[in-house]
Amino acid sequence: MTRITVKVDGSSFTDEVEPRTLLVHYLREQLGKTGTVVGCDTGNCGSCTVHLDGRSVKSCSLLAVQADGHEVTTIEGLSTNGQLHPMQQAFHEHHALQCGYCTPGMIMQSIDLIADNPDPSDEDVRLGLEGNLCRCTGYQNIVKAVQAAAAAGGAQ
Amino acid sequence: MTTTEDRPATEIGNPRLRKEDARLITGRTRWTDNIVLPGMQHIAMVRSPFAHARITSIDTEAARAATGVVAVITGADIADEQGALPNAWAVVSDQQAPVHPSMAVDHVAFAGEIVAMVIARTAAEANDAAELVDVDYEELAPALELRAAARDEVIAHPDLGTNVSAVWAYDSAESGTGGDVEAAIAAARNGGIVIEKEIRQQRLIPAFMEPRAIVVDPTTEQMTVWSSTQVPHFVRIFIALVLGIPESKIRVIAPDVGGGFGGKLQFTPEEVLTVIAARRTGKPCKYCETRSESLMAAHHGRDQWQQVTLAATADGTVTGLKVELTVDMGAYLGLVTSAIPLLGAFMYNGIYKFPSYHLGITNVFTNKTWTDAYRGAGRPEATYAIERVMDELAARVGVDPLEIRERNWIKHEEFPFSTVSGLQYDSGNYEAATAKARELFGYDDLRKEQAERRESGDPVQLGIGISTYTEMCGLAPSRWLGSMGYVGGGWEHAAVRMLPTGKVEVVTGTSPHGQGHETAWSQLVADRLGVAFEDVEVLHGDTQVAVRGLDTYGSRSLAVGGMAVLAAADKVIEKAKPIAAQLLEANTDDLDFSAGRYGVRGTDAGMTLAELAFAVFQGHKLDGSAEGCLDADATLDPDDFSFPHGTHLCAVEVDTETGETKIRSYVSVDDVGVVVNPLIVEGQVHGGLAQGIAQALYEEAVHDDSGTLITGSFDQYLLPGAPDLPRFETARTETPATTNQLGVKGVGEAGTIASTPAVVNAIVDALRPLGVTDVVMPCTPYRVWKAIQEGAQS
Ligand code: FES
Ligand code: FES
């Protein structure tokens, strides 16, 4: 067991974890952050995407111990004072989700994408979301949502 | 209650943003894997690495001794307890099928079949111990190649003695719905045109994003089962039938479900085994499959060989169609495995007026993962075959493929139309959808550009693909299902409850997993009852709440389930009438219901439904002459199928040097009848297109020579990502269905059905001058390149 201290969605946690525990399992099982989900076992799907110190990472491809001393934001920590993050709002307004399983990861990755590129073209968005799979939407409305959030200044 | 003035004129057609989004975009979700119960134990499955083998021994001692392990269970341990998994659709009375155990006892028939399970305190301990279960196998020769299996060269289930499960045929001459196809073919060989084509429908994997998960709590009076399923009502009935537990002692909940596409229209071994684990240990148990397990062991789809013969006159008027299907069941029959080709059987004639038709189906077992429903289920296969062949016919006649379709399709003034396969198409307007698609696509300009590129010998050639389709939706009239050998019905159930505070609770037997029923059903009820959209709450997916239902698949939810909701709402209005009359001291004949209110004609007097709901809640002023309750249940059995249709046009650019295909533009015009929520409909079309295009270009489940699934992870099974798909241009025409009160048809499968042939027709069209007449799916760069090389040689 290894002792780690991680700040997740604004709260600080100190825990004993097995060295092999994946960050996603630590988030889900020890912290109850079940908004972040697992869609594969090969790092392909991006369902598990969270932010580590403000940049997107696949939390299934990171060990919990690697998050020691860092700050994690999950989908559950995005809205402030009941106010949706502009990216969440854009996904809703543009019908960018159906079953919603890929959605937390998509939203976290999209926020990262427009932080790098505040005015992405259709192709920029598609390439930026390459590591996030969605089986329901065909991506078109996701692209629209990301561009709308970018236009609304969602990068801030 | 919001006042009626705040509402749009009608909710039908209103692009409402979805109610269900609020929890999904914030992570406040209830996926089955999120459920944690006190004392909950975790299950890991041990699966066969071999496609076909006998189990000679299983040593569980080391696993049993590992830390945290509560129990290790083998097939022999539960041989008398596990029963057999059901097939609900015997397509012929002498259908052959092996017993389908949830856990193999002494014989495994596909790689991935469960041979043991470990129950432990944590998932990690269960997984670790599963590695310690030592299984000895005696390998047997696997039956893998479908057509060889059909010839019984190697037998998948030695006890059965044959791989052939069922042979079924429809013949228009025998059924009296058309002429003799053999005569038509013979005549066409004499001066007409005969096109013969062999088509491979590759094996696909539904690959819903949420892996399947099950939690069973045996500590309550009713055992509670949470399952990531499309069909909670089916699961309840089958747990009862298979395990002998009284149905009344079982509660099944489908909480948030992350996609299904037919892949979660199943009663699974994992469900049975999790129930057994919980029952044996007396503790809550959870099983969550990994993605690798999901790809290997959740049922697959498609996998057919289609032998198509089309007869036509020299000018391209079709005179007959003959199709022989060889269909891979995989190792076992699931719920409706055997009937998937049957669901396509009546669709091979598509939108056309063929005078003769014959279809033969041979269902065959192999030692591969069992197949069953995948989006479209039989109908994409049928549409692909006929639309590919119509293009070949156009090429032979030397006319534009749109023209050959027009020459053969049912004209809008000819509806209702009885087809050669015995269905009655109620409505449609193929001319309108095609004209609209043609215009949006810029068809003539693209044809011009194509001619120029051909002329100049451009290494990147342009191809234009056409696909016109119709499908039978709204599964299904119970009488029809019964006549076809299905054990269940096709009705749907709903309830509408008026709460004393004026809110409305709608209970539906459908079980959405991304389709937005909470939003769309709210619209239906708001519209019908004249209440605010926000005041309607839709409940589903819990057999203790939605006590009756037949769930969600086959584009049935709106056309059947939605109409049941309307029927229940209508009953509420009826039940409110005598109560309103009594309270308003008026004659029922003098009451009119509009905008949510009963008014006394010619006066200002009236009461809203909300006021009436409160009045019946109090009961103070009721005289007892009418039931003091506004709530109503309704069960609706559809009169007939609905038949959406549409025209899709796809332009591809094919690099003739590398074989690379790029979709340049894609236009879909779908006629799904009256639309309740255009936003949801468009989303369904997009997602359907993505899956159909994926079949054309990317996806295929591949097994190696030993029967191991090579495409066992998302590294090898290529779900398209955002960069792999084009922008879609979607539009609609609206020809109301006449088979239900709203005129709706169904949209869940349309995009998938139409897009696969549109893309492949486009690729072949690009390469036809190079001698290419076909490319095998998925049309990878290598396959396209190879087709070009072969074309050059021919
Ligand atoms: S769970 Fe699929 S990439 Fe992390
Ligand atoms: S919305 Fe279902 S996987 Fe993306």
mmCIF file of C-alpha atoms in Angstrom, chain A residues 20 28 34-35 37-42 44-45 47 75-76 84 88 92-93 95 97-101 103 107 122 126-127 130 133 135-141, chain B residues 17-18 21 25 27 31 33-34 124 128 205-207 209-210 258-259 261 290-292 374 513-514 679 683 686-687 691 699 715 720-723 725-728:
data_model
loop_
_atom_site.group_PDB
_atom_site.id
_atom_site.type_symbol
_atom_site.label_atom_id
_atom_site.label_comp_id
_atom_site.label_asym_id
_atom_site.label_seq_id
_atom_site.Cartn_x
_atom_site.Cartn_y
_atom_site.Cartn_z
ATOM 1 C CA ARG A 20 -1.254 -1.247 -9.176
ATOM 2 C CA ARG A 28 -14.646 5.506 -8.893
ATOM 3 C CA THR A 34 -18.705 7.434 -10.633
ATOM 4 C CA GLY A 35 -19.297 10.136 -13.216
ATOM 5 C CA VAL A 37 -16.467 5.658 -16.451
ATOM 6 C CA VAL A 38 -14.517 2.825 -18.036
ATOM 7 C CA GLY A 39 -15.210 1.794 -21.624
ATOM 8 C CA CYS A 40 -12.237 -0.349 -22.554
ATOM 9 C CA ASP A 41 -9.094 -2.015 -21.312
ATOM 10 C CA THR A 42 -6.691 -0.803 -23.973
ATOM 11 C CA ASN A 44 -8.659 3.443 -26.873
ATOM 12 C CA CYS A 45 -12.042 4.816 -25.895
ATOM 13 C CA SER A 47 -14.538 7.380 -21.619
ATOM 14 C CA ILE A 75 -16.913 15.720 -14.876
ATOM 15 C CA GLU A 76 -18.436 16.099 -11.416
ATOM 16 C CA LEU A 84 -22.967 24.344 -15.992
ATOM 17 C CA GLN A 88 -21.640 20.980 -20.684
ATOM 18 C CA HIS A 92 -26.927 19.822 -24.070
ATOM 19 C CA GLU A 93 -27.956 22.520 -26.533
ATOM 20 C CA HIS A 95 -27.800 17.272 -28.681
ATOM 21 C CA LEU A 97 -25.093 12.945 -26.504
ATOM 22 C CA GLN A 98 -27.486 10.045 -26.671
ATOM 23 C CA CYS A 99 -26.743 7.297 -24.166
ATOM 24 C CA GLY A 100 -24.264 9.620 -22.491
ATOM 25 C CA TYR A 101 -21.656 7.005 -21.666
ATOM 26 C CA THR A 103 -20.033 12.121 -22.617
ATOM 27 C CA ILE A 107 -16.552 16.920 -22.431
ATOM 28 C CA ASP A 122 -14.467 21.050 -38.006
ATOM 29 C CA ARG A 126 -12.414 15.780 -35.132
ATOM 30 C CA LEU A 127 -8.667 15.262 -34.853
ATOM 31 C CA GLU A 130 -9.566 11.105 -32.111
ATOM 32 C CA LEU A 133 -15.055 6.958 -29.135
ATOM 33 C CA ARG A 135 -21.047 4.761 -30.623
ATOM 34 C CA CYS A 136 -24.273 6.784 -30.614
ATOM 35 C CA THR A 137 -23.955 10.211 -32.177
ATOM 36 C CA GLY A 138 -21.820 9.895 -35.298
ATOM 37 C CA TYR A 139 -19.846 12.827 -33.796
ATOM 38 C CA GLN A 140 -21.487 15.571 -35.869
ATOM 39 C CA ASN A 141 -23.349 17.178 -32.991
ATOM 40 C CA LEU B 17 -33.674 19.801 -25.657
ATOM 41 C CA ARG B 18 -33.510 16.532 -23.789
ATOM 42 C CA ASP B 21 -29.095 15.300 -20.462
ATOM 43 C CA ILE B 25 -23.529 15.850 -18.699
ATOM 44 C CA GLY B 27 -21.812 12.716 -14.191
ATOM 45 C CA TRP B 31 -24.717 2.998 -14.640
ATOM 46 C CA ASP B 33 -21.302 -0.546 -12.489
ATOM 47 C CA ASN B 34 -21.871 2.463 -10.184
ATOM 48 C CA ALA B 124 -9.179 -7.481 -8.132
ATOM 49 C CA ASP B 128 -6.456 -12.724 -9.603
ATOM 50 C CA ILE B 205 -19.920 -6.416 -33.111
ATOM 51 C CA PRO B 206 -22.546 -4.065 -31.659
ATOM 52 C CA ALA B 207 -19.907 -2.527 -29.359
ATOM 53 C CA MET B 209 -19.881 1.934 -25.174
ATOM 54 C CA GLU B 210 -21.007 0.760 -21.762
ATOM 55 C CA GLY B 258 -24.999 3.089 -22.209
ATOM 56 C CA GLY B 259 -26.188 2.069 -25.652
ATOM 57 C CA PHE B 261 -28.005 -1.305 -30.749
ATOM 58 C CA THR B 290 -14.202 -5.983 -19.547
ATOM 59 C CA ARG B 291 -14.196 -4.635 -23.085
ATOM 60 C CA SER B 292 -12.238 -7.703 -24.243
ATOM 61 C CA TYR B 374 -27.545 -5.762 -34.314
ATOM 62 C CA HIS B 513 -30.800 3.623 -23.567
ATOM 63 C CA GLY B 514 -30.013 6.811 -25.444
ATOM 64 C CA LEU B 679 -33.528 16.988 -32.777
ATOM 65 C CA GLY B 683 -29.391 12.387 -33.810
ATOM 66 C CA HIS B 686 -26.448 10.520 -37.545
ATOM 67 C CA GLY B 687 -25.675 7.598 -35.272
ATOM 68 C CA GLN B 691 -22.714 2.485 -37.901
ATOM 69 C CA GLU B 699 -15.556 -2.933 -39.020
ATOM 70 C CA ASP B 715 -7.056 -1.710 -31.185
ATOM 71 C CA PRO B 720 -14.861 4.833 -36.376
ATOM 72 C CA GLY B 721 -13.570 7.863 -34.519
ATOM 73 C CA ALA B 722 -14.492 11.451 -35.262
ATOM 74 C CA PRO B 723 -11.855 11.878 -38.011
ATOM 75 C CA LEU B 725 -16.593 10.121 -40.510
ATOM 76 C CA PRO B 726 -17.849 12.902 -42.763
ATOM 77 C CA ARG B 727 -20.304 15.688 -42.099
ATOM 78 C CA PHE B 728 -23.792 14.443 -42.884
#
